[in-house]
Amino acid sequence: MKIKTLALLCASFFSLYASAAQPQIERYVVSFPQGDRVAYHGASANEFPHGLAVGIGSGLHFLRKEGGDLLFTTLTDRGPNADAPKTGKRESKIFVSPDYTPLLMTIRVGHGKAEATDAHPLHDEQGNISGLPLPEGVIGATNEVALNETLQAIGSDKRGLDTEGITSDGNGGYWICDEYGPFIAHISADGKILQKYGPQAASGEQSVAGGLPNIVKWRQPNRGFEGLTRMPDGRIIAAVQSTLDIEGKSKNSARFTRLVSVDPATGKTASYGYPIDIDAYKKAKDAKIGDIVALDNQRLLLIEQGADKDKNMRNRIYVVDLSHASELTPFDQQPPEFDDEAALKSRGIVLASKQLVVDLRASGWQQEKVEGLALIDNKTLAVINDNDFAVRAELTDAVSGKDKMDDYAADGKGHLLVNGEAVKSKIAVRPLDKPESNNELWIISLPEAL
């Protein structure tokens, strides 16, 4: 009897301990009290009677506490877009609102709600920028074909940005990053682009910016810089979303993705390897970084996510320590992305170390991705998803036996093709179902200080 009682007491103790050790979470759906929407007048306008949702959450930065409320800065990405078949051999995207300009916004969390207000369009000396892809042949070009809703090619824009992470510059402005170039840009508080860094042009290459290691031009299309942070010493560190695909050969062999550092005061750059959970994925390219935020000059928090071997989504936050990580630039003549674990070791290359902090899926996260991560204090985090403007693409009038987007090609002139012949099939824009259409924000209180 005593043994049974003791066992029950022990079980109760460990149950309480396990419960106490779990993060405490406040969940919010972000609303837009100023009525912000994206204008839309396309063929599916009856499905969007109030326009499109604003797709914030591509990055998140904690500003301050104000009267008991929490204030954040966030931004949108390049704008509402939807999947489309390839145009020739090039990837395509439908830009639902081609003249869209990426936005900065403020999120205030308090009194049981989260509200996004005060939209500021990103702009430069020439006016508002766009989210259209860069011209073919320029460093940073994804070689995507931008299509409008009627599948007509709409061109490119050398000033285009697909904006992602955001962090403070320490003087009232911000640093942001982009998936195209990939680029890092310094902006003012109202969204004016002051300075831009991109891959350094090699002989014979064209570039709209420079100052970063040339090797990052090998990012997979639309998987450039997904997050960035400012370290206490002033360095800006940006995370390449997925493994580099050097000369089209390394995306599935690389054991790491790159964390690229630039010191704005000196222009000095460096890069480090973040070890992905390579055994969790069917292919290394399936791992994706969501966002990063600095803890100190050597440590940062990082979101790693992606579909695992069983097609289940993973969303995990790690502490990443760079203190013993190798600076990779001296090795880039023979890129370590091609090395297996033994080869990395034989070359003396040490990747960053990491430790799990929060498994968001285990805590109830159901959105596909987490694209914003902010540090409120050493025990409190915030995360947010990007709802992709709550739009999706749907194939209509499909040819019999051809019910997948990949079964078709686009000609850039308004038609879908099957075996080179134009068909009546179209791509329609439809609303995302809830909860995927929501911008969900979590405040996470950790059981221990970071």
Short mmCIF file of C-alpha atoms in Angstrom, two decimals:
data_model
loop_
_atom_site.label_atom_id
_atom_site.label_comp_id
_atom_site.label_asym_id
_atom_site.label_seq_id
_atom_site.Cartn_x
_atom_site.Cartn_y
_atom_site.Cartn_z
CA MET A 1 0.00 0.00 0.00
CA LYS A 2 2.79 2.39 0.90
CA ILE A 3 4.66 1.55 -2.32
CA LYS A 4 1.52 2.18 -4.37
CA THR A 5 0.91 5.49 -2.60
CA LEU A 6 4.52 6.52 -3.16
CA ALA A 7 4.25 5.62 -6.84
CA LEU A 8 1.10 7.69 -7.19
CA LEU A 9 2.74 10.64 -5.43
CA CYS A 10 5.79 10.37 -7.72
CA ALA A 11 3.58 10.18 -10.82
CA SER A 12 1.64 13.22 -9.62
CA PHE A 13 4.88 15.13 -8.94
CA PHE A 14 6.36 14.41 -12.36
CA SER A 15 3.07 15.26 -14.04
CA LEU A 16 2.99 18.62 -12.29
CA TYR A 17 6.66 19.20 -13.08
CA ALA A 18 6.15 18.43 -16.77
CA SER A 19 3.14 20.72 -16.86
CA ALA A 20 5.03 23.54 -15.13
CA ALA A 21 7.94 23.15 -17.57
CA GLN A 22 5.75 23.80 -20.62
CA PRO A 23 5.67 27.28 -22.17
CA GLN A 24 2.62 29.40 -21.40
CA ILE A 25 0.96 30.82 -24.51
CA GLU A 26 -1.37 33.72 -25.24
CA ARG A 27 -3.01 33.37 -28.66
CA TYR A 28 -4.30 36.25 -30.80
CA VAL A 29 -5.73 36.74 -34.28
CA VAL A 30 -4.53 40.10 -35.63
CA SER A 31 -7.25 42.54 -36.70
CA PHE A 32 -7.05 45.75 -38.75
CA PRO A 33 -9.15 48.45 -37.05
CA GLN A 34 -8.29 51.05 -39.72
CA GLY A 35 -9.88 48.85 -42.36
CA ASP A 36 -6.68 48.14 -44.30
CA ARG A 37 -7.30 45.95 -47.37
CA VAL A 38 -5.61 45.33 -50.71
CA ALA A 39 -7.69 46.59 -53.62
CA TYR A 40 -8.73 43.85 -56.01
CA HIS A 41 -10.91 44.17 -59.13
CA GLY A 42 -10.14 40.91 -60.93
CA ALA A 43 -12.33 38.15 -62.28
CA SER A 44 -12.98 36.72 -58.81
CA ALA A 45 -13.94 40.05 -57.23
CA ASN A 46 -17.27 38.63 -56.03
CA GLU A 47 -15.27 36.25 -53.79
CA PHE A 48 -13.47 39.22 -52.21
CA PRO A 49 -16.21 41.84 -51.69
CA HIS A 50 -13.99 43.91 -49.39
CA GLY A 51 -10.71 43.38 -51.24
CA LEU A 52 -7.88 41.14 -50.13
CA ALA A 53 -6.58 40.72 -46.60
CA VAL A 54 -3.30 42.47 -45.79
CA GLY A 55 -0.64 39.78 -45.39
CA ILE A 56 1.54 40.97 -42.52
CA GLY A 57 3.84 38.71 -40.52
CA SER A 58 6.77 38.25 -42.91
CA GLY A 59 8.92 39.62 -40.09
CA LEU A 60 8.41 40.78 -36.51
CA HIS A 61 10.38 43.08 -34.22
CA PHE A 62 9.50 44.03 -30.64
CA LEU A 63 9.59 47.78 -30.07
CA ARG A 64 8.61 48.45 -26.45
CA LYS A 65 6.00 48.17 -23.74
CA GLU A 66 3.59 51.10 -23.64
CA GLY A 67 0.95 51.49 -20.96
CA GLY A 68 0.86 47.74 -20.41
CA ASP A 69 0.56 47.03 -24.16
CA LEU A 70 3.20 45.36 -26.33
CA LEU A 71 4.24 47.18 -29.52
CA PHE A 72 5.79 45.43 -32.53
CA THR A 73 6.81 46.36 -36.05
CA THR A 74 5.96 43.96 -38.85
CA LEU A 75 6.01 43.97 -42.64
CA THR A 76 4.39 42.29 -45.62
CA ASP A 77 6.16 40.41 -48.38
CA ARG A 78 6.02 41.19 -52.11
CA GLY A 79 2.25 41.10 -52.27
CA PRO A 80 -0.67 38.83 -53.14
CA ASN A 81 0.52 36.08 -55.47
CA ALA A 82 -0.61 32.62 -56.47
CA ASP A 83 0.92 29.55 -58.03
CA ALA A 84 0.99 29.13 -61.80
CA PRO A 85 2.41 26.55 -64.22
CA LYS A 86 5.85 27.15 -65.68
CA THR A 87 6.27 29.47 -68.65
CA GLY A 88 8.62 27.51 -70.85
CA LYS A 89 11.31 26.29 -68.46
CA ARG A 90 10.90 29.23 -66.08
CA GLU A 91 8.88 29.25 -62.86
CA SER A 92 5.83 31.52 -62.89
CA LYS A 93 3.72 33.35 -60.34
CA ILE A 94 0.43 35.16 -60.70
CA PHE A 95 0.68 38.63 -59.16
CA VAL A 96 -2.91 39.27 -58.16
CA SER A 97 -2.29 42.97 -57.50
CA PRO A 98 0.77 43.78 -59.66
CA ASP A 99 1.13 47.36 -58.44
CA TYR A 100 1.23 46.33 -54.77
CA THR A 101 3.87 47.96 -52.56
CA PRO A 102 5.26 46.09 -49.51
CA LEU A 103 4.22 47.72 -46.22
CA LEU A 104 5.52 48.40 -42.72
CA MET A 105 2.88 48.22 -39.99
CA THR A 106 2.64 48.44 -36.19
CA ILE A 107 1.01 45.73 -34.09
CA ARG A 108 -0.32 46.62 -30.64
CA VAL A 109 -1.12 43.75 -28.28
CA GLY A 110 -3.17 44.49 -25.18
CA HIS A 111 -6.63 44.32 -23.62
CA GLY A 112 -7.15 40.88 -25.10
CA LYS A 113 -6.54 41.80 -28.74
CA ALA A 114 -3.83 42.36 -31.34
CA GLU A 115 -4.33 45.18 -33.82
CA ALA A 116 -2.28 46.20 -36.88
CA THR A 117 -2.27 49.90 -37.80
CA ASP A 118 -0.23 52.71 -39.39
CA ALA A 119 0.73 51.26 -42.77
CA HIS A 120 3.79 52.79 -44.45
CA PRO A 121 4.69 51.79 -48.03
CA LEU A 122 8.34 51.02 -48.77
CA HIS A 123 9.80 53.62 -51.11
CA ASP A 124 13.00 55.15 -52.42
CA GLU A 125 13.96 58.36 -54.25
CA GLN A 126 11.88 57.29 -57.24
CA GLY A 127 8.72 56.57 -55.25
CA ASN A 128 7.02 53.43 -54.03
CA ILE A 129 8.78 50.18 -54.86
CA SER A 130 7.06 47.05 -56.12
CA GLY A 131 7.22 43.39 -55.23
CA LEU A 132 7.83 42.27 -58.81
CA PRO A 133 10.83 40.04 -59.56
CA LEU A 134 14.10 41.41 -60.85
CA PRO A 135 14.99 41.34 -64.58
CA GLU A 136 16.52 38.17 -65.95
CA GLY A 137 20.31 38.26 -66.04
CA VAL A 138 20.75 40.49 -62.98
CA ILE A 139 22.25 39.05 -59.78
CA GLY A 140 19.29 38.44 -57.54
CA ALA A 141 16.92 37.51 -60.35
CA THR A 142 14.83 34.44 -59.59
CA ASN A 143 14.13 34.04 -63.34
CA GLU A 144 10.44 33.87 -62.51
CA VAL A 145 7.90 35.03 -65.04
CA ALA A 146 5.42 37.41 -63.43
CA LEU A 147 1.90 36.91 -64.78
CA ASN A 148 -1.28 38.84 -64.20
CA GLU A 149 -4.55 37.11 -63.40
CA THR A 150 -5.29 36.55 -67.10
CA LEU A 151 -1.89 34.83 -67.46
CA GLN A 152 -0.29 37.67 -69.43
CA ALA A 153 3.39 38.33 -68.70
CA ILE A 154 3.75 41.67 -66.90
CA GLY A 155 7.51 42.21 -66.84
CA SER A 156 9.96 42.76 -64.01
CA ASP A 157 11.38 45.54 -61.84
CA LYS A 158 15.02 46.07 -60.87
CA ARG A 159 13.76 47.89 -57.74
CA GLY A 160 11.51 45.00 -56.72
CA LEU A 161 11.86 43.44 -53.26
CA ASP A 162 10.31 40.36 -51.68
CA THR A 163 10.62 41.64 -48.12
CA GLU A 164 10.96 39.33 -45.13
CA GLY A 165 12.76 39.91 -41.79
CA ILE A 166 12.95 43.20 -39.90
CA THR A 167 15.05 44.51 -37.02
CA SER A 168 15.86 47.88 -35.44
CA ASP A 169 18.89 49.91 -36.54
CA GLY A 170 19.20 51.33 -33.01
CA ASN A 171 18.41 54.88 -34.18
CA GLY A 172 14.71 54.81 -34.99
CA GLY A 173 14.98 53.12 -38.37
CA TYR A 174 15.14 49.48 -39.44
CA TRP A 175 17.04 46.87 -41.35
CA ILE A 176 15.01 44.54 -43.55
CA CYS A 177 15.92 41.60 -45.79
CA ASP A 178 14.64 40.13 -49.00
CA GLU A 179 14.27 36.75 -50.70
CA TYR A 180 15.17 37.84 -54.23
CA GLY A 181 18.81 39.05 -54.26
CA PRO A 182 19.09 38.21 -51.48
CA PHE A 183 19.28 41.79 -50.26
CA ILE A 184 19.65 43.58 -46.94
CA ALA A 185 18.27 47.13 -46.86
CA HIS A 186 18.49 49.97 -44.36
CA ILE A 187 15.23 51.93 -44.16
CA SER A 188 13.88 54.92 -42.27
CA ALA A 189 11.03 54.71 -39.79
CA ASP A 190 8.56 55.66 -42.53
CA GLY A 191 9.84 53.05 -44.98
CA LYS A 192 12.33 54.95 -47.16
CA ILE A 193 15.16 52.76 -48.48
CA LEU A 194 18.46 54.39 -47.53
CA GLN A 195 21.02 51.71 -48.40
CA LYS A 196 21.01 48.24 -49.94
CA TYR A 197 23.45 45.32 -49.77
CA GLY A 198 23.43 42.40 -52.19
CA PRO A 199 25.74 39.72 -53.58
CA GLN A 200 29.00 41.23 -54.83
CA ALA A 201 29.16 41.09 -58.64
CA ALA A 202 31.88 38.94 -60.14
CA SER A 203 33.48 39.68 -63.52
CA GLY A 204 30.82 39.95 -66.21
CA GLU A 205 27.88 39.95 -63.78
CA GLN A 206 25.30 42.71 -63.38
CA SER A 207 24.17 43.74 -59.93
CA VAL A 208 21.84 46.35 -58.46
CA ALA A 209 23.70 46.19 -55.13
CA GLY A 210 26.91 44.76 -53.70
CA GLY A 211 28.78 44.35 -50.45
CA LEU A 212 27.79 40.76 -49.54
CA PRO A 213 29.66 37.52 -50.33
CA ASN A 214 29.08 36.57 -53.97
CA ILE A 215 28.28 32.98 -52.98
CA VAL A 216 24.85 33.90 -51.59
CA LYS A 217 23.66 34.52 -55.16
CA TRP A 218 23.23 30.73 -55.24
CA ARG A 219 20.24 30.84 -52.93
CA GLN A 220 17.35 28.74 -54.22
CA PRO A 221 14.80 30.91 -56.06
CA ASN A 222 12.59 32.72 -53.54
CA ARG A 223 14.62 31.31 -50.67
CA GLY A 224 17.00 34.17 -50.09
CA PHE A 225 17.20 35.96 -46.75
CA GLU A 226 14.19 34.97 -44.66
CA GLY A 227 15.11 36.63 -41.38
CA LEU A 228 17.64 39.04 -39.93
CA THR A 229 18.67 40.55 -36.62
CA ARG A 230 20.95 43.22 -35.24
CA MET A 231 23.52 41.98 -32.74
CA PRO A 232 24.35 44.21 -29.72
CA ASP A 233 27.72 45.08 -31.33
CA GLY A 234 25.95 46.48 -34.41
CA ARG A 235 26.48 43.60 -36.85
CA ILE A 236 23.52 42.62 -39.00
CA ILE A 237 23.05 38.86 -39.45
CA ALA A 238 20.69 37.52 -42.11
CA ALA A 239 19.62 33.90 -42.53
CA VAL A 240 19.38 32.25 -45.96
CA GLN A 241 16.08 30.39 -45.90
CA SER A 242 17.34 27.06 -47.27
CA THR A 243 20.49 25.34 -48.47
CA LEU A 244 22.42 27.09 -51.24
CA ASP A 245 22.19 25.51 -54.69
CA ILE A 246 25.68 26.22 -56.00
CA GLU A 247 25.73 25.84 -59.79
CA GLY A 248 22.47 23.92 -59.39
CA LYS A 249 24.20 21.05 -57.61
CA SER A 250 24.22 21.48 -53.82
CA LYS A 251 20.68 22.06 -52.50
CA ASN A 252 20.23 18.40 -51.58
CA SER A 253 23.77 17.72 -50.36
CA ALA A 254 24.38 20.73 -48.10
CA ARG A 255 24.10 19.96 -44.40
CA PHE A 256 23.62 23.61 -43.46
CA THR A 257 22.25 26.93 -44.53
CA ARG A 258 24.10 30.23 -44.26
CA LEU A 259 23.99 32.97 -41.63
CA VAL A 260 25.56 36.02 -43.29
CA SER A 261 26.98 38.86 -41.22
CA VAL A 262 27.69 42.43 -42.33
CA ASP A 263 29.04 45.26 -40.15
CA PRO A 264 27.54 48.51 -41.53
CA ALA A 265 30.27 50.54 -39.80
CA THR A 266 33.14 48.79 -41.59
CA GLY A 267 31.55 46.83 -44.44
CA LYS A 268 33.19 43.64 -43.13
CA THR A 269 31.26 40.48 -43.93
CA ALA A 270 31.35 36.89 -42.70
CA SER A 271 29.21 33.77 -42.97
CA TYR A 272 28.55 30.79 -40.73
CA GLY A 273 26.85 27.43 -41.16
CA TYR A 274 23.62 26.66 -39.33
CA PRO A 275 23.17 22.85 -39.19
CA ILE A 276 19.70 21.88 -40.36
CA ASP A 277 17.95 18.84 -38.87
CA ILE A 278 19.02 16.98 -42.00
CA ASP A 279 17.78 13.54 -40.95
CA ALA A 280 14.24 14.84 -40.43
CA TYR A 281 13.65 15.70 -44.09
CA LYS A 282 13.33 13.69 -47.27
CA LYS A 283 15.70 16.16 -48.95
CA ALA A 284 17.95 18.79 -47.42
CA LYS A 285 16.29 21.51 -49.50
CA ASP A 286 13.02 20.94 -47.60
CA ALA A 287 14.39 22.63 -44.46
CA LYS A 288 13.47 26.31 -44.18
CA ILE A 289 14.45 29.07 -41.77
CA GLY A 290 11.54 31.21 -40.56
CA ASP A 291 13.19 34.12 -38.71
CA ILE A 292 16.03 34.93 -36.30
CA VAL A 293 16.54 37.29 -33.35
CA ALA A 294 19.71 38.08 -31.38
CA LEU A 295 20.18 37.09 -27.74
CA ASP A 296 23.73 38.47 -27.44
CA ASN A 297 26.80 38.85 -29.68
CA GLN A 298 27.21 35.08 -30.09
CA ARG A 299 23.73 33.60 -29.68
CA LEU A 300 20.48 33.97 -31.52
CA LEU A 301 17.07 32.35 -31.69
CA LEU A 302 16.11 30.73 -34.98
CA ILE A 303 12.98 29.11 -36.38
CA GLU A 304 13.54 25.96 -38.43
CA GLN A 305 10.56 24.50 -40.23
CA GLY A 306 9.43 22.43 -43.17
CA ALA A 307 7.65 19.21 -44.09
CA ASP A 308 9.39 16.12 -42.73
CA LYS A 309 9.82 12.72 -44.40
CA ASP A 310 6.19 11.89 -43.60
CA LYS A 311 4.96 15.29 -44.92
CA ASN A 312 4.20 16.50 -41.39
CA MET A 313 5.07 20.13 -40.74
CA ARG A 314 7.79 20.96 -38.21
CA ASN A 315 8.07 24.41 -36.57
CA ARG A 316 10.84 24.61 -33.98
CA ILE A 317 12.70 27.40 -32.21
CA TYR A 318 16.37 26.81 -31.42
CA VAL A 319 19.07 28.72 -29.58
CA VAL A 320 22.01 28.89 -32.00
CA ASP A 321 25.53 29.54 -30.71
CA LEU A 322 28.11 30.98 -33.13
CA SER A 323 30.97 31.22 -30.63
CA HIS A 324 32.85 28.20 -32.04
CA ALA A 325 31.45 28.26 -35.60
CA SER A 326 33.91 28.55 -38.49
CA GLU A 327 33.89 31.65 -40.66
CA LEU A 328 33.18 30.06 -44.03
CA THR A 329 34.52 32.68 -46.46
CA PRO A 330 38.07 31.20 -46.59
CA PHE A 331 36.58 27.85 -47.63
CA ASP A 332 34.36 29.15 -50.43
CA GLN A 333 36.75 28.41 -53.29
CA GLN A 334 35.75 24.80 -52.64
CA PRO A 335 32.29 25.39 -51.16
CA PRO A 336 31.61 23.29 -48.06
CA GLU A 337 28.00 22.86 -49.20
CA PHE A 338 29.28 19.83 -51.13
CA ASP A 339 30.92 18.24 -48.07
CA ASP A 340 29.45 15.44 -46.03
CA GLU A 341 29.91 15.31 -42.26
CA ALA A 342 33.31 13.60 -42.50
CA ALA A 343 34.61 16.04 -45.12
CA LEU A 344 33.55 19.05 -43.05
CA LYS A 345 35.43 17.61 -40.10
CA SER A 346 38.55 16.84 -42.15
CA ARG A 347 38.63 20.43 -43.40
CA GLY A 348 38.31 21.78 -39.87
CA ILE A 349 34.90 23.31 -40.53
CA VAL A 350 32.75 23.67 -37.43
CA LEU A 351 29.06 24.51 -37.80
CA ALA A 352 27.12 26.48 -35.21
CA SER A 353 25.72 24.56 -32.25
CA LYS A 354 22.01 24.51 -31.43
CA GLN A 355 19.58 23.58 -28.68
CA LEU A 356 15.80 23.23 -28.88
CA VAL A 357 13.79 25.84 -26.98
CA VAL A 358 10.20 25.36 -28.18
CA ASP A 359 8.53 22.80 -30.42
CA LEU A 360 5.63 24.95 -31.65
CA ARG A 361 3.71 22.03 -33.13
CA ALA A 362 3.82 20.25 -29.79
CA SER A 363 2.44 23.44 -28.24
CA GLY A 364 -0.55 23.52 -30.59
CA TRP A 365 0.63 25.63 -33.54
CA GLN A 366 -1.46 24.71 -36.60
CA GLN A 367 -0.49 27.28 -39.22
CA GLU A 368 1.83 25.98 -41.91
CA LYS A 369 4.67 28.37 -41.18
CA VAL A 370 6.08 30.87 -38.73
CA GLU A 371 7.72 33.85 -40.43
CA GLY A 372 8.12 36.36 -37.60
CA LEU A 373 10.01 35.92 -34.32
CA ALA A 374 10.59 38.63 -31.69
CA LEU A 375 12.24 38.74 -28.26
CA ILE A 376 10.27 40.64 -25.62
CA ASP A 377 12.55 39.75 -22.70
CA ASN A 378 14.78 36.83 -21.73
CA LYS A 379 11.76 34.65 -20.93
CA THR A 380 9.17 35.91 -23.42
CA LEU A 381 8.94 35.48 -27.21
CA ALA A 382 6.43 36.37 -29.88
CA VAL A 383 5.78 34.53 -33.15
CA ILE A 384 3.50 35.28 -36.09
CA ASN A 385 2.57 33.62 -39.37
CA ASP A 386 2.28 35.17 -42.82
CA ASN A 387 -1.18 34.43 -44.19
CA ASP A 388 -0.14 35.08 -47.83
CA PHE A 389 -2.90 37.69 -48.21
CA ALA A 390 -5.44 34.86 -47.79
CA VAL A 391 -5.40 33.95 -51.50
CA ARG A 392 -4.76 30.71 -53.34
CA ALA A 393 -4.80 29.51 -56.94
CA GLU A 394 -7.35 27.04 -58.28
CA LEU A 395 -7.33 25.27 -61.64
CA THR A 396 -10.69 25.59 -63.44
CA ASP A 397 -12.09 23.80 -66.51
CA ALA A 398 -9.38 21.19 -66.23
CA VAL A 399 -8.66 18.89 -69.16
CA SER A 400 -9.73 15.32 -68.42
CA GLY A 401 -6.93 13.52 -66.62
CA LYS A 402 -5.01 16.80 -66.12
CA ASP A 403 -6.05 17.96 -62.67
CA LYS A 404 -2.70 19.26 -61.39
CA MET A 405 -1.02 22.60 -62.04
CA ASP A 406 2.14 20.77 -63.14
CA ASP A 407 0.18 19.14 -65.98
CA TYR A 408 0.08 22.52 -67.75
CA ALA A 409 2.39 25.21 -69.08
CA ALA A 410 1.71 28.91 -69.54
CA ASP A 411 2.64 30.80 -72.70
CA GLY A 412 2.75 34.26 -71.08
CA LYS A 413 0.12 35.45 -73.56
CA GLY A 414 -3.00 34.43 -71.66
CA HIS A 415 -3.19 30.70 -72.35
CA LEU A 416 -2.55 27.42 -70.60
CA LEU A 417 -1.00 24.70 -72.72
CA VAL A 418 -1.11 20.91 -72.68
CA ASN A 419 1.46 19.24 -74.91
CA GLY A 420 2.07 22.60 -76.54
CA GLU A 421 -1.58 23.18 -77.45
CA ALA A 422 -3.75 25.91 -75.93
CA VAL A 423 -6.67 24.69 -73.82
CA LYS A 424 -9.66 26.35 -72.17
CA SER A 425 -8.40 25.72 -68.64
CA LYS A 426 -7.75 28.77 -66.45
CA ILE A 427 -6.27 29.67 -63.08
CA ALA A 428 -8.74 31.32 -60.70
CA VAL A 429 -7.97 33.24 -57.51
CA ARG A 430 -9.84 31.98 -54.47
CA PRO A 431 -9.89 32.86 -50.74
CA LEU A 432 -7.93 30.74 -48.31
CA ASP A 433 -10.05 28.90 -45.77
CA LYS A 434 -9.76 29.77 -42.09
CA PRO A 435 -7.70 29.39 -39.96
CA GLU A 436 -5.03 29.59 -42.71
CA SER A 437 -6.37 33.01 -43.73
CA ASN A 438 -5.69 34.46 -40.27
CA ASN A 439 -2.61 36.28 -39.07
CA GLU A 440 -2.04 34.41 -35.82
CA LEU A 441 0.26 35.89 -33.16
CA TRP A 442 1.46 34.06 -30.06
CA ILE A 443 3.10 35.47 -26.94
CA ILE A 444 5.19 32.65 -25.46
CA SER A 445 6.36 32.70 -21.83
CA LEU A 446 9.22 30.24 -21.32
CA PRO A 447 9.73 28.27 -18.09
CA GLU A 448 13.38 29.36 -17.91
CA ALA A 449 15.39 32.41 -18.96
CA LEU A 450 17.36 32.16 -22.18
#
